[in-house]
Amino acid sequence: MTKNTPMPSLTLKFKDNVIGRFAIHKGKSLTIGRRKDNDIVIDNLAVSGHHAKVDAVGDAFVLVDLQSKNGSFVNEQLISTHWLKEGDVISIGKHQLVFASGEERGAAEGQTPEIDKTMIMDTSSYRSMVQKSAPIVPKPLRRRGEFSGYLSYLSGGSGRVELSGTLIKIGKDSSADIVVQGWRAGWASATISRRPDGFHLSNAGGWLKPRVNERPVAKSVLLQDLDVIVVGPVKLQVFITDTESPPA
């Protein structure tokens, strides 16, 4: 008799009450926020419309804050991105999401109306978490072996762009892989190329210079896992994997 494999999940809680359990499927994203188009809807004015998301990357899962107004916390630490581990407690507004690497899938309930404005939280527990949190410093991870990965939109678009093939074009040209709007955008603002040591982002010229982790790219830079790329209104996060090293 074959036993069902437990599925990774997030359990949504408010105080001591369980509101719902949400399965995380491999290769998919789970969005969290106040708007009803999210996978996990949290009806609380302290929660941004699109607050955070969880991406499945191979056999690992990463939480990404989507520039929310009140921030996302894991185990009371303010984060921008965080590789989830068994039992991690995510705090979003006044709600908590508990990560489990293998729980039975539960029903998602409590879809609620959309509210347009996000209120700034001002509670003692929230201030305490902010004060205890260390500054957010992206952790670069140098990879070896066969590289693969994708770019995930943080703003200026939706979904993700696979780092497949040898060249990704970014610019105003409608044929570009990532189209950037705006008069300052060049027809080709930047490119991402696959090289033996990984993926390199190169400045292709024009008024609008690409930035990586807020630093302008004059010529070329080797991209690291969780780097943030900005080209005009487009903001993307880099996720890199290889066949030898799982995400840490």
PDB file of N, CA, C and O in Angstrom, residues 4 57 100 142 168 237:
ATOM      1  N   ASN A   4       0.702   8.320   0.997  1.00  0.00           N
ATOM      2  CA  ASN A   4       0.743   9.651   0.413  1.00  0.00           C
ATOM      3  C   ASN A   4       1.890  10.470   1.010  1.00  0.00           C
ATOM      4  O   ASN A   4       2.119  10.447   2.209  1.00  0.00           O
ATOM      5  N   VAL A  57      11.505  26.717  -5.067  1.00  0.00           N
ATOM      6  CA  VAL A  57      12.720  26.685  -5.880  1.00  0.00           C
ATOM      7  C   VAL A  57      13.354  25.313  -5.683  1.00  0.00           C
ATOM      8  O   VAL A  57      13.993  25.051  -4.672  1.00  0.00           O
ATOM      9  N   ALA A 100       5.507  24.420   7.349  1.00  0.00           N
ATOM     10  CA  ALA A 100       5.775  23.002   7.592  1.00  0.00           C
ATOM     11  C   ALA A 100       6.227  22.373   6.281  1.00  0.00           C
ATOM     12  O   ALA A 100       5.628  22.604   5.227  1.00  0.00           O
ATOM     13  N   ARG A 142      27.433  32.184  -4.024  1.00  0.00           N
ATOM     14  CA  ARG A 142      28.147  31.831  -5.246  1.00  0.00           C
ATOM     15  C   ARG A 142      27.895  30.358  -5.543  1.00  0.00           C
ATOM     16  O   ARG A 142      28.012  29.503  -4.681  1.00  0.00           O
ATOM     17  N   ILE A 168      19.257  37.053 -22.262  1.00  0.00           N
ATOM     18  CA  ILE A 168      17.983  37.693 -21.928  1.00  0.00           C
ATOM     19  C   ILE A 168      18.133  39.182 -22.222  1.00  0.00           C
ATOM     20  O   ILE A 168      19.066  39.827 -21.744  1.00  0.00           O
ATOM     21  N   GLN A 237      13.853  40.056  -8.848  1.00  0.00           N
ATOM     22  CA  GLN A 237      14.737  39.341  -7.929  1.00  0.00           C
ATOM     23  C   GLN A 237      15.274  38.100  -8.622  1.00  0.00           C
ATOM     24  O   GLN A 237      14.578  37.429  -9.385  1.00  0.00           O
TER      25      GLN A 237
END
